[in-house]
Tab-separated table of N, CA and C in Angstrom:
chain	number	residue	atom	x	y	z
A	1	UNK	N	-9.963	3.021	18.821
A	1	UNK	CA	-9.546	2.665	17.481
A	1	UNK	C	-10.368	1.450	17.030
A	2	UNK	N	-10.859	1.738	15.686
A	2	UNK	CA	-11.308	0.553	15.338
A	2	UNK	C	-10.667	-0.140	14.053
A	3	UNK	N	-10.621	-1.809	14.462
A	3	UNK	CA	-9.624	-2.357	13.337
A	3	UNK	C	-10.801	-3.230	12.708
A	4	UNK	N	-10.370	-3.321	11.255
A	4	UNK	CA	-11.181	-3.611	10.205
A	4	UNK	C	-10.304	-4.794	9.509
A	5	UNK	N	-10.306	-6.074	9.413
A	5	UNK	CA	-9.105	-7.060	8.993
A	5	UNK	C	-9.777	-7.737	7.485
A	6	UNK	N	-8.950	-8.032	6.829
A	6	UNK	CA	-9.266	-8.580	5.227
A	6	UNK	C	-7.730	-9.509	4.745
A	7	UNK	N	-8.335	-10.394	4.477
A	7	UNK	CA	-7.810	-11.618	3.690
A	7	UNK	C	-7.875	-11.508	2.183
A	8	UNK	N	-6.423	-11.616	1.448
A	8	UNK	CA	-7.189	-11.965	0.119
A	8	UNK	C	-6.064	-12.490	-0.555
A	9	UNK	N	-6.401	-14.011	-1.494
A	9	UNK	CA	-5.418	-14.481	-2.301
A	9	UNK	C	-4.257	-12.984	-2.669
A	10	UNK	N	-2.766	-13.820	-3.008
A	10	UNK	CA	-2.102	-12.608	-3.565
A	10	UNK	C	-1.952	-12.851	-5.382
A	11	UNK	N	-3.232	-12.358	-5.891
A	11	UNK	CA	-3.372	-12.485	-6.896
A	11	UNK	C	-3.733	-11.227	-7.569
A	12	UNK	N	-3.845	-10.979	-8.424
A	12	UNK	CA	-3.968	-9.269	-8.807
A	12	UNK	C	-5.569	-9.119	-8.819
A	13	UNK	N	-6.202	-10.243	-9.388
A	13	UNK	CA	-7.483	-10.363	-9.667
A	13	UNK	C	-8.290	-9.433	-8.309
A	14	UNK	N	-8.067	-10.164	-7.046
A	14	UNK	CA	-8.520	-9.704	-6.286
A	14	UNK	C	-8.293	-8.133	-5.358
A	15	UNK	N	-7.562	-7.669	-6.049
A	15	UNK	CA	-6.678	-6.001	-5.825
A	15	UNK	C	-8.097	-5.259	-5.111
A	16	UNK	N	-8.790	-4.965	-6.261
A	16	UNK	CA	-10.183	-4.468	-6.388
A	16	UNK	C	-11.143	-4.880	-4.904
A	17	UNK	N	-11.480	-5.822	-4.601
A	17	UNK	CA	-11.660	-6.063	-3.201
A	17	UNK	C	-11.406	-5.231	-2.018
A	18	UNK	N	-10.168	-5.233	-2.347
A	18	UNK	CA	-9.408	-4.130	-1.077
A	18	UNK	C	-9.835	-2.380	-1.342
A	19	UNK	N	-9.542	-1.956	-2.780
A	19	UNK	CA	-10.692	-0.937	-3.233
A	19	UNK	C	-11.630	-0.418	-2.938
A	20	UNK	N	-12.694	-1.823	-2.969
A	20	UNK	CA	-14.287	-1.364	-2.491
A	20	UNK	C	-14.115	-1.183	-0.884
A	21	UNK	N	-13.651	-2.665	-0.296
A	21	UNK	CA	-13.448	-2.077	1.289
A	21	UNK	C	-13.376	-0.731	1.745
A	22	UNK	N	-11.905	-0.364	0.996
A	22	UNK	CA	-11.018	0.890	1.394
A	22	UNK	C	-11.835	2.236	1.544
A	23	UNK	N	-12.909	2.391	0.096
A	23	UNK	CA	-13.862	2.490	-0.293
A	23	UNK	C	-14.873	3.206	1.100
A	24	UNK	N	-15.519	1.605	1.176
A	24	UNK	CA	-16.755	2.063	2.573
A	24	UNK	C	-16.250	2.599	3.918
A	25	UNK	N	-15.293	1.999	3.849
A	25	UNK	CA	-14.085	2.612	5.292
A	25	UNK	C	-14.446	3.824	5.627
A	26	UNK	N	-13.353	4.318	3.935
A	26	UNK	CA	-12.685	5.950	4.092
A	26	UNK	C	-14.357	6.711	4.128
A	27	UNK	N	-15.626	6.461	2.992
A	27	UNK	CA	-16.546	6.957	3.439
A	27	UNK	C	-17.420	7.166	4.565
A	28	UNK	N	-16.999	6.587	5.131
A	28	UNK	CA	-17.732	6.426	7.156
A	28	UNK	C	-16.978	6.830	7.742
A	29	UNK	N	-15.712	7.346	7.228
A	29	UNK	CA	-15.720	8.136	8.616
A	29	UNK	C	-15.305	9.821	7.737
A	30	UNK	N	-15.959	9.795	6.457
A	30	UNK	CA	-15.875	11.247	5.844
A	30	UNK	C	-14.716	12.021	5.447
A	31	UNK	N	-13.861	10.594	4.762
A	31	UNK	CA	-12.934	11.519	4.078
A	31	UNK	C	-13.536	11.985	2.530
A	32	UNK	N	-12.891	13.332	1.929
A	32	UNK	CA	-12.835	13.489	0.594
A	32	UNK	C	-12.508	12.313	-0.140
A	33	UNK	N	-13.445	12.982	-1.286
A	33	UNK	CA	-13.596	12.332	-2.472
A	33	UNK	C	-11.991	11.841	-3.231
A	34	UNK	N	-11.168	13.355	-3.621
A	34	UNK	CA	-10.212	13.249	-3.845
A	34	UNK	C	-9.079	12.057	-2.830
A	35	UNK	N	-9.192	12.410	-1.188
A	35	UNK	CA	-8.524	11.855	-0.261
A	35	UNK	C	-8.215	10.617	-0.510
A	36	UNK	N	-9.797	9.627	-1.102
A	36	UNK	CA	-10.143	8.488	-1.293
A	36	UNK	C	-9.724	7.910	-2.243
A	37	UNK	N	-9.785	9.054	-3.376
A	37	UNK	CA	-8.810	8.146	-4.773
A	37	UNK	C	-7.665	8.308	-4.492
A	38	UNK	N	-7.171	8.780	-3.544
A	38	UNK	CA	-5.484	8.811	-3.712
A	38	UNK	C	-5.196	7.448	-2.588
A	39	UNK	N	-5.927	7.407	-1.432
A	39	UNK	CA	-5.636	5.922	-0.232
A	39	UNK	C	-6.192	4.574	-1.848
A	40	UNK	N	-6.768	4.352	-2.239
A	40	UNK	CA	-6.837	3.841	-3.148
A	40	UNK	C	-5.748	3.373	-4.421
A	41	UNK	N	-5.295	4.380	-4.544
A	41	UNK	CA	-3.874	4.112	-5.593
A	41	UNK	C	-3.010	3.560	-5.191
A	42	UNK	N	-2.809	4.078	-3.692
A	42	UNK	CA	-1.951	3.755	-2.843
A	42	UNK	C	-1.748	2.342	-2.547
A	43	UNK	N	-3.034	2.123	-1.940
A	43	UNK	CA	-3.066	0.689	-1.058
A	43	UNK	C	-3.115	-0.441	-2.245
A	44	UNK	N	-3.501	0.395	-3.467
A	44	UNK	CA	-3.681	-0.949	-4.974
A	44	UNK	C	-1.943	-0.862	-5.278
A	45	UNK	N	-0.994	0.007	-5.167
A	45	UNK	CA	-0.023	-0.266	-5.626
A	45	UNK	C	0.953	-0.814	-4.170
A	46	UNK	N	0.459	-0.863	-2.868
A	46	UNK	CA	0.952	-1.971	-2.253
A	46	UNK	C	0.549	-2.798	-2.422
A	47	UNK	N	-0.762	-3.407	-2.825
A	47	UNK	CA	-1.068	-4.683	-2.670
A	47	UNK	C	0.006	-5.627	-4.158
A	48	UNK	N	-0.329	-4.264	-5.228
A	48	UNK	CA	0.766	-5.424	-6.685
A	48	UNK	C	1.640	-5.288	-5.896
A	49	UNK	N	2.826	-4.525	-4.855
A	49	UNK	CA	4.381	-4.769	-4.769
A	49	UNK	C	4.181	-6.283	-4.256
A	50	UNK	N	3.227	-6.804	-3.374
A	50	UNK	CA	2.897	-7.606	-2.648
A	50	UNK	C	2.820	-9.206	-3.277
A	51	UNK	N	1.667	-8.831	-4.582
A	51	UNK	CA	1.624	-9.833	-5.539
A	51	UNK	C	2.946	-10.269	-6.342
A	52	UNK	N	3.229	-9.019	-6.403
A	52	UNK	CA	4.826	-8.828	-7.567
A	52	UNK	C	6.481	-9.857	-6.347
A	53	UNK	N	5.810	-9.377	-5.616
A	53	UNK	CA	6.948	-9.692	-4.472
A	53	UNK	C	7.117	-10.526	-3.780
A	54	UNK	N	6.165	-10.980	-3.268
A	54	UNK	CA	5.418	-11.936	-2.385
A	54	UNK	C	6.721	-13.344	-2.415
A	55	UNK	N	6.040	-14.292	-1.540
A	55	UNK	CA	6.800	-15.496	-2.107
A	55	UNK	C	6.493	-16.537	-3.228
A	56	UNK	N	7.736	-16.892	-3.525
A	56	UNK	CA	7.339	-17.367	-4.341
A	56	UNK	C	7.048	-18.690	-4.800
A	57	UNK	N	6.858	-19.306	-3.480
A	57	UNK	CA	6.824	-20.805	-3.941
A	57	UNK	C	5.369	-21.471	-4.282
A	58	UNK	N	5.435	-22.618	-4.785
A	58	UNK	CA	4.338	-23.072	-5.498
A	58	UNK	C	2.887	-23.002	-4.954
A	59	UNK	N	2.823	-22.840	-3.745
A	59	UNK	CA	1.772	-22.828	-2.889
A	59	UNK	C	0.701	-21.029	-2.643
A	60	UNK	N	-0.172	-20.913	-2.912
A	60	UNK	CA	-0.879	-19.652	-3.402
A	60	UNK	C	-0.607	-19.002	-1.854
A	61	UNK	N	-0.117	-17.621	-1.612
A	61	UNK	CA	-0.300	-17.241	-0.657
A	61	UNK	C	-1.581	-16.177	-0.411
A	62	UNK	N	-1.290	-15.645	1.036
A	62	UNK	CA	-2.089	-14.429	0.952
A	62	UNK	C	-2.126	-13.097	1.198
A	63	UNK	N	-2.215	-12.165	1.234
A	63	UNK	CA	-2.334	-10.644	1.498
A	63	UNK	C	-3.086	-10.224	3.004
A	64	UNK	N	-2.758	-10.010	3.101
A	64	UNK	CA	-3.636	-9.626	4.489
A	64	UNK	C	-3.512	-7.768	5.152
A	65	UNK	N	-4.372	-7.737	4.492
A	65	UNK	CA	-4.746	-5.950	5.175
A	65	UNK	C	-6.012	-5.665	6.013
A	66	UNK	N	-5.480	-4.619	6.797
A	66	UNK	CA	-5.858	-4.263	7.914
A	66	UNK	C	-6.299	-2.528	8.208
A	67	UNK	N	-7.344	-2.064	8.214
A	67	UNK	CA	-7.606	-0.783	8.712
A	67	UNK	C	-7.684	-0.364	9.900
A	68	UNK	N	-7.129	0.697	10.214
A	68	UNK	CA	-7.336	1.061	11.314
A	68	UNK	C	-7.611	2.624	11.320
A	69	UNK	N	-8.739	2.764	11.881
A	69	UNK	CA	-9.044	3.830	12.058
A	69	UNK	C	-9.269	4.546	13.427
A	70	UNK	N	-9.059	5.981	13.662
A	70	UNK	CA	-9.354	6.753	14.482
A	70	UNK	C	-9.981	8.187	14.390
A	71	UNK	N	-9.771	8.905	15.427
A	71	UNK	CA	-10.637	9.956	15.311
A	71	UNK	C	-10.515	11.268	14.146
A	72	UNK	N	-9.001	11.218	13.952
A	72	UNK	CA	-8.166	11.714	12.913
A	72	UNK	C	-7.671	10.902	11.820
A	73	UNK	N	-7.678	9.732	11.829
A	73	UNK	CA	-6.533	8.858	10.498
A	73	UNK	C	-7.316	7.909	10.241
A	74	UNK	N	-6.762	7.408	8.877
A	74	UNK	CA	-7.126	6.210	8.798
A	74	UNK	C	-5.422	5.267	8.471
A	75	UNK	N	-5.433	4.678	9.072
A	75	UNK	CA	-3.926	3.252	8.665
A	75	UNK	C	-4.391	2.030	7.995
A	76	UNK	N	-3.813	2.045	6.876
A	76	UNK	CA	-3.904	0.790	6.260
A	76	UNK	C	-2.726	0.187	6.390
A	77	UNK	N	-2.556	-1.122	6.484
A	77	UNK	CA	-1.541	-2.017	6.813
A	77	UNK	C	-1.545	-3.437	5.444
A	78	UNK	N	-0.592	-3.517	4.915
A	78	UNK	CA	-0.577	-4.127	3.586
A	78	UNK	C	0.484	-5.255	3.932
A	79	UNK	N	0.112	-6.919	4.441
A	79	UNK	CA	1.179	-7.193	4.512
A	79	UNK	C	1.510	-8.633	3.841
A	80	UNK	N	2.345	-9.069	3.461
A	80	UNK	CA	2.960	-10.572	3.096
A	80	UNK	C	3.911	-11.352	3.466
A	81	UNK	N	3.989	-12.724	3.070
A	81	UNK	CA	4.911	-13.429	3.095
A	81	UNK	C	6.015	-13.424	1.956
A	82	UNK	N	7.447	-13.200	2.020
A	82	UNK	CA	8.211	-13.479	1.276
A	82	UNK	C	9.771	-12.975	1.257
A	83	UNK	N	10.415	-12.793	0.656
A	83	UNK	CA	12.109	-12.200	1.076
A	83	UNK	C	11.923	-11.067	1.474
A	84	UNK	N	12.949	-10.582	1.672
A	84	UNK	CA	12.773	-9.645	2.688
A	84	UNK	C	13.166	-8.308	2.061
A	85	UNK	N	12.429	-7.370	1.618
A	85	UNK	CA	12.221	-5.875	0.997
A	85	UNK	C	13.373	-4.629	1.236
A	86	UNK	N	13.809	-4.226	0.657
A	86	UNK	CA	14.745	-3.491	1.188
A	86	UNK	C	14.409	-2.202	0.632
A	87	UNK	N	13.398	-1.581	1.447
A	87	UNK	CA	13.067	-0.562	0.623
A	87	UNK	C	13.738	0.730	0.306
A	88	UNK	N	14.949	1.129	1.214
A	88	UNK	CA	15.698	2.231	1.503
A	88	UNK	C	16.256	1.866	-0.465
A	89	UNK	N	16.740	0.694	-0.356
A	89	UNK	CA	17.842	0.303	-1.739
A	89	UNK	C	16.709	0.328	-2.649
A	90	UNK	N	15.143	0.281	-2.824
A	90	UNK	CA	14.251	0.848	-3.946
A	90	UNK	C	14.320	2.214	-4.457
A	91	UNK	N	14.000	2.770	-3.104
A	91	UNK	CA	13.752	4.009	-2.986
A	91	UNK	C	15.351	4.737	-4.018
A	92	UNK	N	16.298	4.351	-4.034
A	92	UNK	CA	17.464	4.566	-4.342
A	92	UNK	C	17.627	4.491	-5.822
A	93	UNK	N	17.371	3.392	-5.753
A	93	UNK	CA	17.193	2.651	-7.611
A	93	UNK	C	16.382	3.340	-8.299
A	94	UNK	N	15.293	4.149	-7.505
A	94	UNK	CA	14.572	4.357	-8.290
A	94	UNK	C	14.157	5.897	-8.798
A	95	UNK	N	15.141	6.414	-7.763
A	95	UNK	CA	15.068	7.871	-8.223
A	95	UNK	C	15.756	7.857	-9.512
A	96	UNK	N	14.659	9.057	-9.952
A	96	UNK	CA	14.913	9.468	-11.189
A	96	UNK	C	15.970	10.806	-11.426
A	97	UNK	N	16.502	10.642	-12.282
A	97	UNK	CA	17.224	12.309	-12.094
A	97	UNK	C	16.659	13.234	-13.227
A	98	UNK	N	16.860	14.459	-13.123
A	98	UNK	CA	16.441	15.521	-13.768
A	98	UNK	C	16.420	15.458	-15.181
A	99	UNK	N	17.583	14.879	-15.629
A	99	UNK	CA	17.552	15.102	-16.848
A	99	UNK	C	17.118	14.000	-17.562
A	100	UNK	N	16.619	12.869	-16.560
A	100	UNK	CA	16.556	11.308	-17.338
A	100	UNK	C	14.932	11.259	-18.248
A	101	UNK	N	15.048	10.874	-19.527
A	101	UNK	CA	13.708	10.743	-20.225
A	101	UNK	C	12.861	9.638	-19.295
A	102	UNK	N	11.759	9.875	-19.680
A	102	UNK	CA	10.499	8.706	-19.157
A	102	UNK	C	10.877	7.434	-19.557
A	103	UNK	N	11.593	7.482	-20.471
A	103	UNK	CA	11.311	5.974	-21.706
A	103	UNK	C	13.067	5.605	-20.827
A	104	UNK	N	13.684	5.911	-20.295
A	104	UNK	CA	14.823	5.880	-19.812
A	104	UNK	C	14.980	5.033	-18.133
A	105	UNK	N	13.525	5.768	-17.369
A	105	UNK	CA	13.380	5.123	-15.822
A	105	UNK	C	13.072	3.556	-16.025
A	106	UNK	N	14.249	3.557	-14.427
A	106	UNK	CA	13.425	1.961	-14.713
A	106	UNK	C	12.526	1.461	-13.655
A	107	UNK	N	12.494	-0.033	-14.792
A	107	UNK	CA	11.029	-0.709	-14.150
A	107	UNK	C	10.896	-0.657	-12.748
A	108	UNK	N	9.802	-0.748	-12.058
A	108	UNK	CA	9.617	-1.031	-10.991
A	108	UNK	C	10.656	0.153	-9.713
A	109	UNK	N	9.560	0.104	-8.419
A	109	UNK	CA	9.976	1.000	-7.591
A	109	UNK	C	9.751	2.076	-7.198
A	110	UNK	N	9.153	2.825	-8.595
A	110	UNK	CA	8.342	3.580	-8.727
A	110	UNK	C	6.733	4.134	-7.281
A	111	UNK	N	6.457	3.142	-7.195
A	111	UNK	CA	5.176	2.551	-6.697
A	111	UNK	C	5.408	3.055	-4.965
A	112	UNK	N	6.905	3.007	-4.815
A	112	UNK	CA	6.902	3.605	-3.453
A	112	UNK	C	6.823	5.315	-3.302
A	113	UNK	N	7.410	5.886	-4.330
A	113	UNK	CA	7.264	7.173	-4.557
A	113	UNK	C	5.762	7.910	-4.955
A	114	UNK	N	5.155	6.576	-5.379
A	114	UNK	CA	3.434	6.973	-6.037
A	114	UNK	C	3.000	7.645	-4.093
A	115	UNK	N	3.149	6.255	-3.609
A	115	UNK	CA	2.296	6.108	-2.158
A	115	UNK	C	3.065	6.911	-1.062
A	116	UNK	N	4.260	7.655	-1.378
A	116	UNK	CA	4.562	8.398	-0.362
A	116	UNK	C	3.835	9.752	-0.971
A	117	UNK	N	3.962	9.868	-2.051
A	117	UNK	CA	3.194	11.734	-3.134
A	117	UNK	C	1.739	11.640	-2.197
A	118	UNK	N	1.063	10.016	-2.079
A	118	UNK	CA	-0.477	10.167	-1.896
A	118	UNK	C	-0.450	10.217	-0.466
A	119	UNK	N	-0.181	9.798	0.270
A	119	UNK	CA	-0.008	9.402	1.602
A	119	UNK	C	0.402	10.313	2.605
A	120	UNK	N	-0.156	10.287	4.164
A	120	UNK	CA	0.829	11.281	4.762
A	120	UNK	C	2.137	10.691	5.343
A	121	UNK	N	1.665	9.635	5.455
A	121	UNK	CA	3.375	8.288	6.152
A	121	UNK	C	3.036	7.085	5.543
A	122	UNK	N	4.236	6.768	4.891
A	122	UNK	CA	4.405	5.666	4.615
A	122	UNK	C	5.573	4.801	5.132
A	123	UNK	N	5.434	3.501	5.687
A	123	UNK	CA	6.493	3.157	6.110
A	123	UNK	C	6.454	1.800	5.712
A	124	UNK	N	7.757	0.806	5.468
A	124	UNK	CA	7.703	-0.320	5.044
A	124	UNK	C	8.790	-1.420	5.707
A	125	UNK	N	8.017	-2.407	6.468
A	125	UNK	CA	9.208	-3.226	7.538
A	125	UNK	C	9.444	-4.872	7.126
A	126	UNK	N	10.215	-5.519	6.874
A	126	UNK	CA	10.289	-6.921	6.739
A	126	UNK	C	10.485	-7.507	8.426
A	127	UNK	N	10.065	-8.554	8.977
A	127	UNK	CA	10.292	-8.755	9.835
A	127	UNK	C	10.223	-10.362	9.683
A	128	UNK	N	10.913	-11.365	9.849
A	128	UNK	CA	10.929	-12.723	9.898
A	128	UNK	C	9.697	-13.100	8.834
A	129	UNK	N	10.477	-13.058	7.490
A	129	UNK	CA	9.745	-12.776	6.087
A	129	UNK	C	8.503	-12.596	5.992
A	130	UNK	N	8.112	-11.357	6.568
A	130	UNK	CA	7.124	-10.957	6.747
A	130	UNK	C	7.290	-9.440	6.599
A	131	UNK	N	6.739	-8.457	4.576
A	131	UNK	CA	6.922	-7.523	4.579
A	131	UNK	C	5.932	-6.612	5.281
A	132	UNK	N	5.535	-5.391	5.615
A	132	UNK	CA	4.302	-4.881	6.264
A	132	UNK	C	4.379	-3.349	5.333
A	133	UNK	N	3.554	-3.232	4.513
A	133	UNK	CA	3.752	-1.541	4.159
A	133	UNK	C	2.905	-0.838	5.065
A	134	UNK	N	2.577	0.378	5.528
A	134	UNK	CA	2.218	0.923	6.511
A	134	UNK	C	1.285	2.097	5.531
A	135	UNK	N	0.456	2.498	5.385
A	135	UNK	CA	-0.157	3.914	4.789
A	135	UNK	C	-0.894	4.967	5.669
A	136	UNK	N	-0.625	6.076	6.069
A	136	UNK	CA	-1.636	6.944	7.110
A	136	UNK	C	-1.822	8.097	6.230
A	137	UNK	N	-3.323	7.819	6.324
A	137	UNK	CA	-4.082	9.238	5.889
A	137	UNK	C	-4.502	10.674	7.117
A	138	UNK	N	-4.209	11.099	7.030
A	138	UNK	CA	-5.024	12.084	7.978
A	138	UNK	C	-6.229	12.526	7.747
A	139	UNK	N	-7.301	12.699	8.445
A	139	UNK	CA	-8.638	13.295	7.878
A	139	UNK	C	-8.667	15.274	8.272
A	140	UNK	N	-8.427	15.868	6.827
A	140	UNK	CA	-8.311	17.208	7.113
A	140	UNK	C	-10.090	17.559	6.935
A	141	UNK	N	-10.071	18.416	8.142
A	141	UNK	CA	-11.640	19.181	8.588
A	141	UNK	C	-11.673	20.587	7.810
C-alpha cells in the first residue's frame, strides 16, 4: 500500500488542492475518467463538511488528507479537528421523503448522501475531537 499525506488550511479556498492531488493519484494508478469526477465531488464535499464543521475557535486549523492506495482501491481519508459529528443523526435529518419539493429539503447533510451515491464505502468516525470521513473507490477492470 502506498500512502500519499496532504495538509491544507481548513479554508474553502484551498478545496481545489486536494482536487488536483486526487487528480494525479486516481490517474496513476488508471482509474476512469468518469470514476475520477465522482472521488472528486466526493472528497470536495468532505473537505467543505470539514471547513463548515471544523472547530471553531479563533485559531486557523487544518485538514489533513490522506491517500491510500492499493492494487484494487483507492482510500481517501478526510480528517479534522472539532465537535464531534454524528453522522447516523445527519443521515436522518436529511432524508428526503417522496413527496417533499426541492425548495422544501433542508440545508445541509445532503453532502453525505452525494459521497455515499459516488463512493463504494463511505464511513465517518469522531474520535477524541477528531472527525475522519473515510471514501473507497474500487478500481473496476
Amino acid at each position: 500500500m502506498i500512502e500519499i499525506r496532504l495538509q491544507i488550511p481548513a479554508l474553502a479556498d484551498y478545496i481545489d488542492i486536494v482536487r488536483v492531488c486526487l487528480f494525479g493519484i486516481a490517474s496513476k494508478l488508471s482509474f476512469s475518467y468518469e470514476d475520477i469526477e465522482d472521488m472528486k465531488v466526493a472528497v470536495s464535499e468532505a473537505c467543505n463538511n470539514a471547513v463548515l464543521h471544523g472547530s471553531s475557535t479563533s485559531q486557523l486549523q487544518n485538514i489533513d488528507i490522506c491517500f491510500e492506495s492499493s492494487d484494487n482501491s483507492l482510500t481517501i481519508k478526510v480528517s479534522n479537528k472539532g465537535a464531534s459529528f454524528q453522522h447516523e443523526d445527519a443521515v436522518e435529518d436529511a432524508s428526503p421523503l417522496p413527496e417533499t419539493d426541492v425548495s422544501e429539503l433542508p440545508v445541509g447533510g445532503l453532502g453525505i448522501f452525494l459521497m455515499q451515491a459516488l463512493m463504494d464505502d463511505v464511513t465517518v468516525e469522531t474520535i477524541d475531537n477528531t472527525t475522519q470521513v473515510t471514501l473507497v473507490k474500487f478500481l473496476t477492470v
